[in-house]
Amino acid sequence: MENMEEDKELDLINIDWNQKNYKEFIKFLHIKKEKNWDIGRHCKVLNIPVDTCIGLKTPIIKKIAKDISKGDYKNFLKLDINNTYEEKLIRGLVLSYLKLPYNELENYLKDYFEKHVNSWNLCDCPIGSYKFIKKYKKEYFKFIKNFYKSKNSWLIRIELVSLLSYYTDDEYIDIVLDICEKIKSDEYYVNISLAWLLSELFVKQREKTLNFLIEKRETFDVWTYNKTIQKIKESFRVSKEDKKFLEDLKIKK
């Protein structure tokens, strides 16, 4: 592989990946980082330690992931990493560009979800990019449907964000609401995603979601319940009448 200079791009499509040239890849990532960026603020938003972040913006990360997916991605995904945020996100996004049978995709997803997701955007950004879920909707649902039982709060968020992104239709509304009722967590990133999911369900499945909110008012986590109502009221897709009714449902502490 050629020595890199700041004015040269790394040929990510034609590299035969191994642990040695992966070290050169890390140098490449540092070359591509933003020079005048408030990295501390960026990491605060992502809720990750500053020393785990290189400082690349998402469009650059997506371009890198797309190029890797066109080449020797199998060996790339086997390599040990340095545990930076960008390395993990690249891995997650590489999967979004692969054209593979579902069983192969699921093996890669399992590895990514269990080993690398430890920040909200390492969950949300890749899942939002996994358009193959639309093709393999039943298979993927079977894969994630019991994540809510996990002790790993990031797996629970993965399920909730997946449901929000791909399972708000008539076919899935009943089972999705059932899952929402079963989730009991003290974790902020679980409960905020649960509120986010319910607010979207209200817009797309108003009657069933409204009945759910009325019926579960006395048993639902107070913070999550009130946050759900807040997020619904923030939507431009909800009527003034519904917003007023929901305000009256809000649990007063």
CSV table of C-alpha atoms in Angstrom, one decimal:
chain,number,residue,atom,x,y,z
A,1,MET,CA,0.0,0.0,0.0
A,2,GLU,CA,1.3,3.5,-0.8
A,3,ASN,CA,2.5,5.8,1.9
A,4,MET,CA,-0.2,8.4,2.6
A,5,GLU,CA,0.2,12.1,2.3
A,6,GLU,CA,-2.4,14.7,3.4
A,7,ASP,CA,-3.3,15.4,-0.2
A,8,LYS,CA,-3.8,11.8,-1.2
A,9,GLU,CA,-6.9,9.7,-0.8
A,10,LEU,CA,-6.6,6.1,0.5
A,11,ASP,CA,-7.9,3.5,-2.0
A,12,LEU,CA,-10.4,1.9,0.3
A,13,ILE,CA,-12.0,-0.1,-2.5
A,14,ASN,CA,-8.9,-2.0,-3.5
A,15,ILE,CA,-7.2,-2.7,-0.2
A,16,ASP,CA,-6.7,-6.3,0.9
A,17,TRP,CA,-7.3,-5.7,4.6
A,18,ASN,CA,-5.0,-6.9,7.4
A,19,GLN,CA,-4.0,-5.7,10.8
A,20,LYS,CA,-0.9,-4.0,9.4
A,21,ASN,CA,-2.6,-1.8,6.9
A,22,TYR,CA,-5.5,-1.1,9.3
A,23,LYS,CA,-2.9,0.9,11.3
A,24,GLU,CA,-2.4,3.0,8.2
A,25,PHE,CA,-6.2,3.3,7.9
A,26,ILE,CA,-6.3,4.9,11.4
A,27,LYS,CA,-3.7,7.4,10.3
A,28,PHE,CA,-5.9,8.1,7.4
A,29,LEU,CA,-8.9,8.8,9.6
A,30,HIS,CA,-6.8,11.3,11.7
A,31,ILE,CA,-5.8,13.1,8.5
A,32,LYS,CA,-9.5,13.4,7.5
A,33,LYS,CA,-10.6,14.8,10.9
A,34,GLU,CA,-12.0,18.3,11.2
A,35,LYS,CA,-9.3,20.8,12.0
A,36,ASN,CA,-11.4,23.5,13.6
A,37,TRP,CA,-14.1,21.6,15.4
A,38,ASP,CA,-15.1,21.7,19.1
A,39,ILE,CA,-14.4,18.1,19.7
A,40,GLY,CA,-15.4,18.4,23.4
A,41,ARG,CA,-18.9,19.7,22.5
A,42,HIS,CA,-19.3,17.0,19.9
A,43,CYS,CA,-18.4,14.3,22.4
A,44,LYS,CA,-20.7,15.8,25.0
A,45,VAL,CA,-23.6,15.5,22.5
A,46,LEU,CA,-22.7,11.9,21.7
A,47,ASN,CA,-22.2,11.2,25.4
A,48,ILE,CA,-18.8,9.6,24.8
A,49,PRO,CA,-15.3,10.2,26.3
A,50,VAL,CA,-13.2,12.7,24.3
A,51,ASP,CA,-10.3,10.3,24.0
A,52,THR,CA,-12.5,7.8,22.1
A,53,CYS,CA,-13.3,10.3,19.3
A,54,ILE,CA,-11.2,11.2,16.3
A,55,GLY,CA,-13.4,14.1,15.0
A,56,LEU,CA,-14.9,13.1,11.6
A,57,LYS,CA,-18.2,14.4,10.4
A,58,THR,CA,-20.9,11.9,9.5
A,59,PRO,CA,-20.9,12.5,5.7
A,60,ILE,CA,-17.2,11.7,5.6
A,61,ILE,CA,-17.7,8.6,7.7
A,62,LYS,CA,-20.5,7.4,5.4
A,63,LYS,CA,-18.3,7.9,2.3
A,64,ILE,CA,-15.6,5.9,3.9
A,65,ALA,CA,-18.0,3.1,4.8
A,66,LYS,CA,-19.5,3.0,1.3
A,67,ASP,CA,-16.1,2.6,-0.3
A,68,ILE,CA,-15.1,-0.2,2.1
A,69,SER,CA,-18.3,-2.0,1.3
A,70,LYS,CA,-17.3,-2.1,-2.3
A,71,GLY,CA,-14.1,-3.9,-1.6
A,72,ASP,CA,-12.6,-6.4,0.9
A,73,TYR,CA,-15.3,-5.7,3.6
A,74,LYS,CA,-15.2,-9.3,4.9
A,75,ASN,CA,-11.6,-9.0,6.1
A,76,PHE,CA,-12.2,-5.4,7.2
A,77,LEU,CA,-15.0,-6.5,9.6
A,78,LYS,CA,-12.9,-9.2,11.1
A,79,LEU,CA,-10.1,-6.9,12.2
A,80,ASP,CA,-9.4,-5.7,15.8
A,81,ILE,CA,-10.2,-2.0,16.3
A,82,ASN,CA,-8.9,0.7,18.6
A,83,ASN,CA,-12.4,1.4,19.9
A,84,THR,CA,-12.9,4.9,18.7
A,85,TYR,CA,-16.4,6.2,17.9
A,86,GLU,CA,-15.6,6.6,14.2
A,87,GLU,CA,-14.2,3.1,13.8
A,88,LYS,CA,-17.4,1.7,15.3
A,89,LEU,CA,-19.7,3.9,13.2
A,90,ILE,CA,-17.9,2.9,10.0
A,91,ARG,CA,-18.4,-0.7,10.8
A,92,GLY,CA,-22.1,-0.2,11.4
A,93,LEU,CA,-22.5,1.8,8.3
A,94,VAL,CA,-20.6,-0.6,6.1
A,95,LEU,CA,-23.5,-3.1,6.7
A,96,SER,CA,-26.0,-0.6,5.2
A,97,TYR,CA,-24.4,-0.9,1.8
A,98,LEU,CA,-24.0,-4.6,1.6
A,99,LYS,CA,-26.2,-6.6,-0.8
A,100,LEU,CA,-26.3,-10.0,0.9
A,101,PRO,CA,-28.7,-12.8,1.9
A,102,TYR,CA,-30.4,-12.0,5.2
A,103,ASN,CA,-28.7,-14.7,7.2
A,104,GLU,CA,-25.3,-13.3,6.4
A,105,LEU,CA,-26.5,-9.8,7.2
A,106,GLU,CA,-27.9,-10.9,10.5
A,107,ASN,CA,-24.5,-12.4,11.6
A,108,TYR,CA,-22.8,-9.1,10.9
A,109,LEU,CA,-25.6,-7.2,12.7
A,110,LYS,CA,-25.4,-9.4,15.8
A,111,ASP,CA,-21.6,-8.8,16.0
A,112,TYR,CA,-22.0,-5.0,15.5
A,113,PHE,CA,-24.9,-4.6,18.0
A,114,GLU,CA,-23.4,-6.7,20.7
A,115,LYS,CA,-19.7,-5.6,20.5
A,116,HIS,CA,-19.8,-2.0,19.3
A,117,VAL,CA,-22.9,-0.1,20.1
A,118,ASN,CA,-22.3,2.0,23.3
A,119,SER,CA,-23.6,5.4,22.2
A,120,TRP,CA,-27.0,6.6,21.0
A,121,ASN,CA,-25.7,7.5,17.5
A,122,LEU,CA,-23.9,4.2,17.1
A,123,CYS,CA,-27.5,2.8,17.3
A,124,ASP,CA,-29.6,5.4,15.6
A,125,CYS,CA,-27.4,6.4,12.6
A,126,PRO,CA,-26.8,2.8,11.2
A,127,ILE,CA,-30.4,1.6,11.9
A,128,GLY,CA,-31.8,4.6,10.0
A,129,SER,CA,-29.6,3.6,7.1
A,130,TYR,CA,-30.5,-0.1,7.1
A,131,LYS,CA,-33.0,0.0,4.2
A,132,PHE,CA,-32.6,-3.7,3.7
A,133,ILE,CA,-34.9,-4.1,6.7
A,134,LYS,CA,-37.8,-3.2,4.4
A,135,LYS,CA,-36.9,-6.2,2.3
A,136,TYR,CA,-36.4,-8.5,5.2
A,137,LYS,CA,-39.0,-7.1,7.6
A,138,LYS,CA,-40.2,-10.3,9.1
A,139,GLU,CA,-36.8,-11.8,9.5
A,140,TYR,CA,-35.3,-8.8,11.1
A,141,PHE,CA,-38.3,-8.4,13.5
A,142,LYS,CA,-37.8,-12.0,14.6
A,143,PHE,CA,-34.2,-11.2,15.3
A,144,ILE,CA,-34.8,-8.1,17.5
A,145,LYS,CA,-38.2,-8.7,19.0
A,146,ASN,CA,-36.8,-9.9,22.4
A,147,PHE,CA,-34.0,-7.4,22.7
A,148,TYR,CA,-36.2,-5.6,25.3
A,149,LYS,CA,-35.5,-8.4,27.7
A,150,SER,CA,-31.8,-7.8,27.6
A,151,LYS,CA,-29.7,-6.4,30.5
A,152,ASN,CA,-27.8,-4.4,27.8
A,153,SER,CA,-29.7,-1.1,27.6
A,154,TRP,CA,-28.2,-0.4,24.1
A,155,LEU,CA,-29.8,-3.6,22.7
A,156,ILE,CA,-33.2,-2.4,24.1
A,157,ARG,CA,-32.6,1.0,22.4
A,158,ILE,CA,-31.7,-0.8,19.1
A,159,GLU,CA,-35.1,-2.6,19.2
A,160,LEU,CA,-37.0,0.6,20.0
A,161,VAL,CA,-35.3,2.6,17.2
A,162,SER,CA,-35.8,-0.3,14.8
A,163,LEU,CA,-39.5,-0.4,15.6
A,164,LEU,CA,-39.8,3.4,15.2
A,165,SER,CA,-38.0,3.3,11.9
A,166,TYR,CA,-39.7,0.3,10.2
A,167,TYR,CA,-42.6,-1.1,12.3
A,168,THR,CA,-45.3,1.5,12.8
A,169,ASP,CA,-47.8,0.1,10.3
A,170,ASP,CA,-51.1,-1.8,10.8
A,171,GLU,CA,-49.5,-5.2,10.8
A,172,TYR,CA,-47.2,-4.5,13.7
A,173,ILE,CA,-49.0,-1.9,15.9
A,174,ASP,CA,-50.5,-4.4,18.4
A,175,ILE,CA,-47.2,-6.3,19.1
A,176,VAL,CA,-45.2,-3.0,19.2
A,177,LEU,CA,-47.5,-1.6,21.8
A,178,ASP,CA,-47.3,-4.8,23.8
A,179,ILE,CA,-43.5,-4.5,23.7
A,180,CYS,CA,-43.7,-0.8,24.8
A,181,GLU,CA,-45.7,-1.9,27.9
A,182,LYS,CA,-43.2,-4.6,28.9
A,183,ILE,CA,-40.2,-2.3,28.9
A,184,LYS,CA,-39.1,-1.4,32.4
A,185,SER,CA,-35.9,0.6,32.6
A,186,ASP,CA,-34.1,3.3,34.5
A,187,GLU,CA,-31.8,4.1,31.6
A,188,TYR,CA,-32.3,7.5,30.0
A,189,TYR,CA,-31.4,6.4,26.5
A,190,VAL,CA,-34.0,3.6,26.7
A,191,ASN,CA,-36.8,5.7,28.1
A,192,ILE,CA,-36.3,8.6,25.7
A,193,SER,CA,-36.4,6.3,22.7
A,194,LEU,CA,-39.5,4.6,24.1
A,195,ALA,CA,-41.2,8.1,24.4
A,196,TRP,CA,-40.0,8.9,20.8
A,197,LEU,CA,-41.5,5.6,19.5
A,198,LEU,CA,-44.9,6.2,21.2
A,199,SER,CA,-45.1,9.7,19.9
A,200,GLU,CA,-44.5,8.5,16.4
A,201,LEU,CA,-47.1,5.7,16.9
A,202,PHE,CA,-49.6,8.3,18.0
A,203,VAL,CA,-49.2,10.2,14.7
A,204,LYS,CA,-49.4,7.0,12.6
A,205,GLN,CA,-51.7,4.8,14.7
A,206,ARG,CA,-53.7,7.4,16.6
A,207,GLU,CA,-56.6,5.4,17.9
A,208,LYS,CA,-54.7,2.4,19.3
A,209,THR,CA,-51.9,4.5,20.7
A,210,LEU,CA,-54.3,7.0,22.4
A,211,ASN,CA,-56.2,4.0,24.0
A,212,PHE,CA,-52.9,2.6,25.1
A,213,LEU,CA,-51.9,5.9,26.8
A,214,ILE,CA,-55.3,6.1,28.5
A,215,GLU,CA,-55.3,2.5,29.7
A,216,LYS,CA,-51.6,2.5,30.9
A,217,ARG,CA,-51.6,5.9,32.6
A,218,GLU,CA,-51.6,4.5,36.1
A,219,THR,CA,-48.9,1.8,35.5
A,220,PHE,CA,-46.5,3.5,33.1
A,221,ASP,CA,-43.2,5.1,34.2
A,222,VAL,CA,-44.1,8.7,35.0
A,223,TRP,CA,-41.1,10.3,33.3
A,224,THR,CA,-41.5,8.3,30.1
A,225,TYR,CA,-45.2,8.9,30.0
A,226,ASN,CA,-45.0,12.6,30.4
A,227,LYS,CA,-42.1,12.8,27.9
A,228,THR,CA,-44.2,10.9,25.4
A,229,ILE,CA,-47.0,13.5,25.8
A,230,GLN,CA,-44.5,16.3,25.4
A,231,LYS,CA,-43.1,14.8,22.2
A,232,ILE,CA,-46.5,14.3,20.8
A,233,LYS,CA,-47.5,17.9,21.5
A,234,GLU,CA,-44.3,19.1,19.8
A,235,SER,CA,-45.5,17.5,16.5
A,236,PHE,CA,-47.0,19.6,13.8
A,237,ARG,CA,-49.0,16.5,12.7
A,238,VAL,CA,-51.2,16.4,15.8
A,239,SER,CA,-54.4,18.5,16.2
A,240,LYS,CA,-54.8,21.2,18.8
A,241,GLU,CA,-57.7,19.2,20.2
A,242,ASP,CA,-55.5,16.1,20.7
A,243,LYS,CA,-52.8,18.2,22.3
A,244,LYS,CA,-55.2,19.7,24.8
A,245,PHE,CA,-56.6,16.3,25.6
A,246,LEU,CA,-53.1,14.9,26.1
A,247,GLU,CA,-52.1,17.8,28.3
A,248,ASP,CA,-54.9,16.8,30.7
A,249,LEU,CA,-53.6,13.2,30.7
A,250,LYS,CA,-50.2,14.3,31.8
A,251,ILE,CA,-49.3,12.9,35.2
A,252,LYS,CA,-48.9,15.7,37.8
A,253,LYS,CA,-46.1,15.0,40.2
